[in-house]
Coordinates of C-alpha atoms in Angstrom, one line a residue:
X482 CA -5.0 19.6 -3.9
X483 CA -4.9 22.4 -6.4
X484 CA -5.9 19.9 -9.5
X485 CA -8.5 18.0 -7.4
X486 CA -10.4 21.6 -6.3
X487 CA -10.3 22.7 -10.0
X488 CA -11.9 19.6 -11.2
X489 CA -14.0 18.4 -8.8
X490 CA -14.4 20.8 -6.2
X491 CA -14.2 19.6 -2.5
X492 CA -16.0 16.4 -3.1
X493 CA -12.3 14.8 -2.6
X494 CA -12.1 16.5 1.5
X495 CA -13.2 12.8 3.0
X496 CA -10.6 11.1 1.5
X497 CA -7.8 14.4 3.1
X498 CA -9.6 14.3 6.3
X499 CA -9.6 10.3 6.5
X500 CA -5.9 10.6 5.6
X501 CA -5.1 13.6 8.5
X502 CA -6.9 11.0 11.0
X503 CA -5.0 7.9 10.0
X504 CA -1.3 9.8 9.4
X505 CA -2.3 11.6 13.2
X506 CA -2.7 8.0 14.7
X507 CA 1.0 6.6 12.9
X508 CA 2.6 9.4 14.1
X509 CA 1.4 9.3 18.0
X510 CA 2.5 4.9 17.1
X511 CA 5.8 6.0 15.9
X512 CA 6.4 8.1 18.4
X513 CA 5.3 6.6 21.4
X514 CA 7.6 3.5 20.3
X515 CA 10.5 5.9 20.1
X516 CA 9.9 7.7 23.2
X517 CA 9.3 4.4 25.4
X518 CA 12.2 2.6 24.0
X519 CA 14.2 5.0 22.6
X520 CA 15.1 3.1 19.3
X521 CA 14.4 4.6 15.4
X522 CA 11.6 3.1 13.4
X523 CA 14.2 0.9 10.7
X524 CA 16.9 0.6 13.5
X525 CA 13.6 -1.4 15.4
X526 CA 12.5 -2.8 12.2
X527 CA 15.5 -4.5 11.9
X528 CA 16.3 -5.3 15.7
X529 CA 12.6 -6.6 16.5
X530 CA 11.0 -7.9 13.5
X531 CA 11.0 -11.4 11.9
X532 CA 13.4 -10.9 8.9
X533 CA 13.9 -7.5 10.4
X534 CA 16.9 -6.5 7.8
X535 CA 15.0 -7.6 5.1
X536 CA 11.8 -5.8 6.3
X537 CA 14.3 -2.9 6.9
X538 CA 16.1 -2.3 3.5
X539 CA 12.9 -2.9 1.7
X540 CA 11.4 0.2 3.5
X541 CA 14.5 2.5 2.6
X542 CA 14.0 1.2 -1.0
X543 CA 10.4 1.8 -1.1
X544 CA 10.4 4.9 0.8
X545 CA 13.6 6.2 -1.0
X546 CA 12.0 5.6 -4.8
X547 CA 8.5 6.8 -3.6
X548 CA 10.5 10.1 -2.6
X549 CA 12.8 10.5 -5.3
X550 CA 10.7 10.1 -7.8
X551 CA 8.4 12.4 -6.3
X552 CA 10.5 15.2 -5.9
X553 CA 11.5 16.0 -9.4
X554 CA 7.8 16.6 -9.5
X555 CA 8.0 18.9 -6.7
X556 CA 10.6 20.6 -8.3
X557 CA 9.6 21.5 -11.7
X558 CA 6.5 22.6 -10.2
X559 CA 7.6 25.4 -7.8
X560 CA 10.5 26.8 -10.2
X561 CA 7.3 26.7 -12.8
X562 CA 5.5 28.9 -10.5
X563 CA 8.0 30.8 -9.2
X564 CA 8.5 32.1 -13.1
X565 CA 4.9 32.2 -13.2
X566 CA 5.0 34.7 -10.4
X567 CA 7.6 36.8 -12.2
X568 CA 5.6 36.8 -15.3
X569 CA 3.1 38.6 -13.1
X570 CA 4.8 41.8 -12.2
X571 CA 6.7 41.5 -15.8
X572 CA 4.5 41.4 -18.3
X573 CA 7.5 40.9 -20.9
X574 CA 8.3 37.4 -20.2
X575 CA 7.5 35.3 -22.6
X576 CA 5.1 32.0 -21.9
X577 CA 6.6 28.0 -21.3
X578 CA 10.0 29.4 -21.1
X579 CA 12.6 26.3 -20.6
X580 CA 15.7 27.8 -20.1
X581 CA 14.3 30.3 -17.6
X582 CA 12.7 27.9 -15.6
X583 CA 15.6 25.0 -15.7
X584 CA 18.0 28.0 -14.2
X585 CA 15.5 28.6 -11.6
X586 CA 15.3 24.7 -10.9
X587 CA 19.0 24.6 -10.4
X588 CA 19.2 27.7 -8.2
X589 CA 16.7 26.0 -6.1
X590 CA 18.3 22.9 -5.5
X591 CA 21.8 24.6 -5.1
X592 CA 20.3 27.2 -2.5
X593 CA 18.6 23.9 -0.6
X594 CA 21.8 21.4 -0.6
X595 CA 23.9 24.9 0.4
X596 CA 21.3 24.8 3.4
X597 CA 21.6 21.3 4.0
X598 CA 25.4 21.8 4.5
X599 CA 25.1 23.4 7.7
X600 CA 24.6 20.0 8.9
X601 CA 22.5 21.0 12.6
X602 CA 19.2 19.4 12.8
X603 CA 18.1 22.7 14.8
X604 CA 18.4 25.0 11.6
X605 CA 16.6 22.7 9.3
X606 CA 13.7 22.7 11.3
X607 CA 14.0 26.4 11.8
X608 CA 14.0 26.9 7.9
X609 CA 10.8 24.2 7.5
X610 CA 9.1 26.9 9.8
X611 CA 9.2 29.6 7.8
X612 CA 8.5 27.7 4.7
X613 CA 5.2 25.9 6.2
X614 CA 4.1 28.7 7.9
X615 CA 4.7 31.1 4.6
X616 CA 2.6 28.4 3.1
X617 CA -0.2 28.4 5.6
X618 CA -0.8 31.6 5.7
X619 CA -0.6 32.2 1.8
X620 CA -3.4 29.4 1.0
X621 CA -5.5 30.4 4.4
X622 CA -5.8 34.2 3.0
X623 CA -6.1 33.0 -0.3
X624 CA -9.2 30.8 0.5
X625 CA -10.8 33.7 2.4
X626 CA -10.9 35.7 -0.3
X627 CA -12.7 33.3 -3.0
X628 CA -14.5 31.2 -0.1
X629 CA -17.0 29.2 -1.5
X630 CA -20.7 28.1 0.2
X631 CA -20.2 26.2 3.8
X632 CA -23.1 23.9 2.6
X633 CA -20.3 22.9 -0.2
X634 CA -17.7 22.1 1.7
X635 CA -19.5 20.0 4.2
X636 CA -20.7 18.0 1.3
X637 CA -17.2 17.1 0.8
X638 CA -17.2 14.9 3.6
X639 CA -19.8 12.3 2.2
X640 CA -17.8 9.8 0.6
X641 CA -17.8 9.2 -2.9
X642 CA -14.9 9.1 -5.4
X643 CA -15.9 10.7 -9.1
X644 CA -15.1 8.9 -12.1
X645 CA -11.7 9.5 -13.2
X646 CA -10.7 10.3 -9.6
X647 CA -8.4 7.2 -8.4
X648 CA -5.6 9.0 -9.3
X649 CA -5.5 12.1 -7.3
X650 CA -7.4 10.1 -4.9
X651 CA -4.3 8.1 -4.5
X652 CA -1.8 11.0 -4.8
X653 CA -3.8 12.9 -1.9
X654 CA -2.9 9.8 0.4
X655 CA 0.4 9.7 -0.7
X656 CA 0.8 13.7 0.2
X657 CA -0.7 13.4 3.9
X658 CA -0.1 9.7 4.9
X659 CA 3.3 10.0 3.3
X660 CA 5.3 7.0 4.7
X661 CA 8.7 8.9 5.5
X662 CA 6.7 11.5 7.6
X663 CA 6.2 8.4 10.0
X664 CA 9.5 6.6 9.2
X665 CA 11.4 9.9 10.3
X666 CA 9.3 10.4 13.1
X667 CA 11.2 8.6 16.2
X668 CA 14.6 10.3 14.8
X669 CA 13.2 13.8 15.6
X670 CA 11.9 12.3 18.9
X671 CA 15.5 11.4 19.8
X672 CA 16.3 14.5 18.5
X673 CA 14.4 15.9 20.7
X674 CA 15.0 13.8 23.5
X675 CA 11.6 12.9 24.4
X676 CA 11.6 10.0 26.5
X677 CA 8.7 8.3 28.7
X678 CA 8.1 11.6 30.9
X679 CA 7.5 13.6 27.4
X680 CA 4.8 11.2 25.9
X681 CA 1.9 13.8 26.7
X682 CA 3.8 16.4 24.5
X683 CA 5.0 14.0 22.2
X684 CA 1.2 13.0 21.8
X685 CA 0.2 16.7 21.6
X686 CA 2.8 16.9 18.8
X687 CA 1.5 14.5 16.3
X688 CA -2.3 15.7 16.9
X689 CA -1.6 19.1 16.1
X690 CA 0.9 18.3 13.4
X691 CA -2.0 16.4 11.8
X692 CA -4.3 19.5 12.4
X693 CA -2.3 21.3 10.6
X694 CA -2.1 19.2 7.6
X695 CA -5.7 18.8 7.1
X696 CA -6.4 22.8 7.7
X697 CA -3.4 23.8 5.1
X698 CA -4.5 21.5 2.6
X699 CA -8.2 21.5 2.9
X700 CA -7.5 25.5 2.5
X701 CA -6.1 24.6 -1.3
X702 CA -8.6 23.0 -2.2
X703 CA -11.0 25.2 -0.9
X704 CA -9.6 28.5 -2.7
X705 CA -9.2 26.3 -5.8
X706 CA -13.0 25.6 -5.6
X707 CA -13.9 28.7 -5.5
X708 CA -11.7 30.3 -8.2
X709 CA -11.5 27.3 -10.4
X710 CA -14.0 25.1 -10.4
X711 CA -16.9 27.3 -10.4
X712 CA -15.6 28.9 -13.4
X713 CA -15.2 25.4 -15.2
X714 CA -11.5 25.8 -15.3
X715 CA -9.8 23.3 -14.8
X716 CA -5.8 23.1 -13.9
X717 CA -3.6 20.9 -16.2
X718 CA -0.9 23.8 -16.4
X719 CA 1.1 26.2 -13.9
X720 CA -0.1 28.2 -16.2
X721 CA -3.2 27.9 -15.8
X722 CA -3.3 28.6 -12.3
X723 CA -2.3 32.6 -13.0
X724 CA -4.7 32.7 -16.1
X725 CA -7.9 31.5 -14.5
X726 CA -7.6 32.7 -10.8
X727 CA -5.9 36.8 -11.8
X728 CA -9.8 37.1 -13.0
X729 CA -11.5 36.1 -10.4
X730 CA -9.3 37.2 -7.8
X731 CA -7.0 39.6 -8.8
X732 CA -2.8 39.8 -8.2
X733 CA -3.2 39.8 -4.5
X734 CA -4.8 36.4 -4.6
X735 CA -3.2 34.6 -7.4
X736 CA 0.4 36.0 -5.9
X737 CA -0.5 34.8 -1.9
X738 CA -1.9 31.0 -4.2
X739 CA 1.5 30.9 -5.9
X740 CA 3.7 32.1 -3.3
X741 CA 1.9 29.0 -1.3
X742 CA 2.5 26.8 -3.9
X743 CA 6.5 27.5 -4.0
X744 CA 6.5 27.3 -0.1
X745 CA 5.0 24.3 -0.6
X746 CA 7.4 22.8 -2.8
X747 CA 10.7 24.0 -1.1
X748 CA 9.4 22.7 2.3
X749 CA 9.4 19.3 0.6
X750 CA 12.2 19.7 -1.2
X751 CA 14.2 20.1 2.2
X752 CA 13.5 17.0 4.0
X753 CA 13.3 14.8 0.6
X754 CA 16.7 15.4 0.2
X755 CA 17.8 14.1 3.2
X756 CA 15.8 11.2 3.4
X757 CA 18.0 8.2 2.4
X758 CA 20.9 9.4 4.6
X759 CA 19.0 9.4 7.5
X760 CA 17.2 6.3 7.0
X761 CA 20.9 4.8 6.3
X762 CA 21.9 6.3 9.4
X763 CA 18.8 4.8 10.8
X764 CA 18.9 1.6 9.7
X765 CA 23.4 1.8 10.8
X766 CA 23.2 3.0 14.1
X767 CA 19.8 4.0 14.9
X768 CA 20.4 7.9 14.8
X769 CA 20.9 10.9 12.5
X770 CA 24.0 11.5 10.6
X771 CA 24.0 14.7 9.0
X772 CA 27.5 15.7 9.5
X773 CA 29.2 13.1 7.5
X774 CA 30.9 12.9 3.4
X775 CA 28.0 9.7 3.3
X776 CA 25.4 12.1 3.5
X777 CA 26.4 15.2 1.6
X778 CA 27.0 12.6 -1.1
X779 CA 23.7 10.9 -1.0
X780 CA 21.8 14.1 -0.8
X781 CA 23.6 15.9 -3.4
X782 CA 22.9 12.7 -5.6
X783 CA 19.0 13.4 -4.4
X784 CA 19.8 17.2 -6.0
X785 CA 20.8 15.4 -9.2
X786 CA 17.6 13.2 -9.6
X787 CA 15.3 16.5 -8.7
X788 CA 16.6 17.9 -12.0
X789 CA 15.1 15.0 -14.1
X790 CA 11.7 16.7 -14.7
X791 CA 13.0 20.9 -14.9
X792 CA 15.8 19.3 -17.2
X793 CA 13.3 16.6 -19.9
X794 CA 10.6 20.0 -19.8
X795 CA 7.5 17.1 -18.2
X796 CA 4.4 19.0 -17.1
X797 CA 4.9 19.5 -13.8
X798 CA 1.6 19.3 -12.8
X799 CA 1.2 15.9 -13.9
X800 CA 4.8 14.4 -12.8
X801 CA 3.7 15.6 -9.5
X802 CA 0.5 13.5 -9.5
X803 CA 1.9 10.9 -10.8
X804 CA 5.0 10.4 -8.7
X805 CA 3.2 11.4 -5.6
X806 CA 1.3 8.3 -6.3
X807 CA 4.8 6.3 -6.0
X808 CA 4.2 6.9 -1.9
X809 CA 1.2 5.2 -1.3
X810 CA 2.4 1.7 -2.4
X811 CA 5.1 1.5 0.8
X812 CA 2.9 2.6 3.2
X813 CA 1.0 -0.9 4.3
X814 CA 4.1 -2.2 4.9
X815 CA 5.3 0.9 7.0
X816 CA 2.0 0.0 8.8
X817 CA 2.0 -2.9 9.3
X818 CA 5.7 -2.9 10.8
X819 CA 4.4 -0.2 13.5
X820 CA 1.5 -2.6 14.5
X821 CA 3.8 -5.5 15.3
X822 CA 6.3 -3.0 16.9
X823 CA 4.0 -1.4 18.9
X824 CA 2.2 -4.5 20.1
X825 CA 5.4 -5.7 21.9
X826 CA 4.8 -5.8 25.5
X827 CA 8.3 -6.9 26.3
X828 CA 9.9 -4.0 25.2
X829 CA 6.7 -1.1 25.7
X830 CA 5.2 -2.7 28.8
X831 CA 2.3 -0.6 29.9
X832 CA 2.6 1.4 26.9
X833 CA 1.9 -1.1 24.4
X834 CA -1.0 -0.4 21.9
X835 CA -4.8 -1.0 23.2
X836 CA -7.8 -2.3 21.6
X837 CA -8.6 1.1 20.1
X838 CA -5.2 2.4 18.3
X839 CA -4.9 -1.1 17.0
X840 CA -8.3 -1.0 15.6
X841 CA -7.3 2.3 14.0
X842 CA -4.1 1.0 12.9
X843 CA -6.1 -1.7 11.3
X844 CA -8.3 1.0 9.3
X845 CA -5.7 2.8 8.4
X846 CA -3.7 -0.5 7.1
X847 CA -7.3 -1.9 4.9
X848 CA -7.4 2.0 4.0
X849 CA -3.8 1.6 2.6
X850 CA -4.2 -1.3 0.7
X851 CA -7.5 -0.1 -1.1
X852 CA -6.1 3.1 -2.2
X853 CA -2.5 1.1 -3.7
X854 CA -4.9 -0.4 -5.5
X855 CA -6.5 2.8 -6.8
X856 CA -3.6 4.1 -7.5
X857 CA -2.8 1.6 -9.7
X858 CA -6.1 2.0 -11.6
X859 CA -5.8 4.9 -11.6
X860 CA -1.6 4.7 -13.1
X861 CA -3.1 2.6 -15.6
X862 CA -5.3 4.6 -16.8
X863 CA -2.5 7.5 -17.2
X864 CA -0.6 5.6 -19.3

């Protein structure tokens, strides 16, 4: 969101507010299949769909690379801005310093898989709330204070991609319609113990959820808009982010953006690391396991990948575009298994899909496959 604001303003917000719509409409699918029946989105995969363990496992590999590879990315960028940050209030600190930002990196990741021990599904959602709502607030104040013209950002809503755009065009999807997101879903509804009495709130839920999404991240792009790209700077750097918007908006601002930014990346970091153990658990027994050696072991491997990018010294800017991408190319099929799943009368009854969230469902799955193949274009012309 950051990079897309900096280059190209918010002429990118269609494609975010397209995205919010559709990843609103999976989640209320997801989780009125979960709520109804009360099975898990692989566990159902595998129970209900033709060559349902083959659909299954392919979605934990797809889902589990797309997320993996994604995080390293995450990583190097918020220990990158979190020294950025320091170098703020210490003026001493020298620029592009790899040792200082690998040790950050590892203290991250050993403070999040510390967290993760706890093992009580109450206390990681309880730490995601104070990350996402440090985040919120952070971009929200930052964007009031460099707001750009209305008229601007309501042009943003025309669709048109610019040339050169496929890429972070395909990374935004991957960011808001980010297949785990709806995968995970009917786990924290069981979690929860919604059932058919709780489908109002379970509704309510995923529209506010998906509110939330589109006002965080439209608020990035906005405050990058107006302290980036009307300056013709252009981000490609963490760097760059301190150097162009201190200027413009002065400490206040700059610390709020980057404190966002970190937030950002921790609250990602969190749930990415626990990802294959639940969807193993998932796809096992149709429930979370987060109190067994299985997955301690599988998310302290996750902590071991997330190193890759802090520990090679990639940009982290562009290893977060670029594996962000990874997401998008799971998704149709995540799609598509919720429209057959949620068509099933025998097993939903009453509350089987309509004529208007399938027709949705069917956007959003044409939507999928047109920006896979973006983000291959757009891959290619990366490399």
């Amino acid at each position: 969101m950051i990079k897309a604001g900096s280059m190209y303003g918010t002429q990118l917000i269609w494609v975010l507010f397209l995205s919010s719509v559709f990843a609103w409409v999976l989640m209320e699918a997801y989780g009125r299949f979960a709520a109804v029946t009360g099975e898990t989105a692989i566990h159902g995969f595998k129970k209900y769909l033709k060559w349902g363990k083959f659909w299954a496992i392919l979605t934990i590999i797809g889902v589990v690379l797309g997320q993996w590879s994604s995080l390293s990315g995450i990583l190097g960028l918020t220990s990158s801005a979190l020294y950025e940050v320091l170098r703020l209030f210490i003026p001493g600190l020298k620029e592009n310093n790899y040792w200082a930002v690998l040790g950050i990196a590892i203290t991250l990741i050993v403070i999040m898989y510390a967290l993760l021990l706890v093992g009580k599904y109450s206390f990681f959602e309880k730490i995601l709330i104070v990350f996402v709502t440090i985040m919120g607030l952070s971009f929200i104040l930052s964007m009031v204070i460099v707001l750009p013209d209305p008229k601007e950002i309501a042009l943003g809503f025309v669709p048109s991609i610019p040339v050169g755009g496929e890429l972070l065009v395909a990374a935004f999807v991957g960011t808001t319609m980010a297949a785990p997101t709806f995968i995970v879903r009917p786990l924290i509804v069981k979690e929860k113990r919604w059932g058919k009495g709780q489908l109002k709130v379970q509704s309510r839920d995923a529209f506010v959820a998906a509110l939330l999404m589109f006002t965080i991240s439209a608020s990035i792009m906005i405050a990058a808009t107006g302290a980036l790209f009307h300056e013709g700077k252009s981000v490609t750097r963490v760097l760059d982010m301190v150097t162009a918007l201190e200027p413009v908006a002065g400490k206040l601002a700059i610390s709020l953006f980057m404190v966002g930014a970190m937030s950002a990346g921790l609250s990602s970091v969190f749930p990415i690391l626990m990802v294959l153990p639940l969807l193993i658990g998932d796809y096992r027994q149709g429930k979370m396991e987060i109190n067994s050696s299985m997955f301690r072991i599988l998310a302290g491997i996750g902590c071991l990948i997330g190193l890759i990018v802090p520990v090679i010294g990639a940009n982290p800017i562009v290893a977060q575009i670029a594996t962000q991408v990874a997401s998008v190319f799971i998704l149709p099929l995540v799609i598509s298994g919720v429209i057959v799943l949620i068509n099933k009368k025998d097993i939903l009854g009453k509350h089987s899909a309509g004529w208007k969230l399938n027709t949705v469902l069917g956007i959003a799955l044409i939507f999928s496959l047109i920006i896979s193949y973006k983000g291959v274009i757009g891959l290619i012309s990366l490399f």
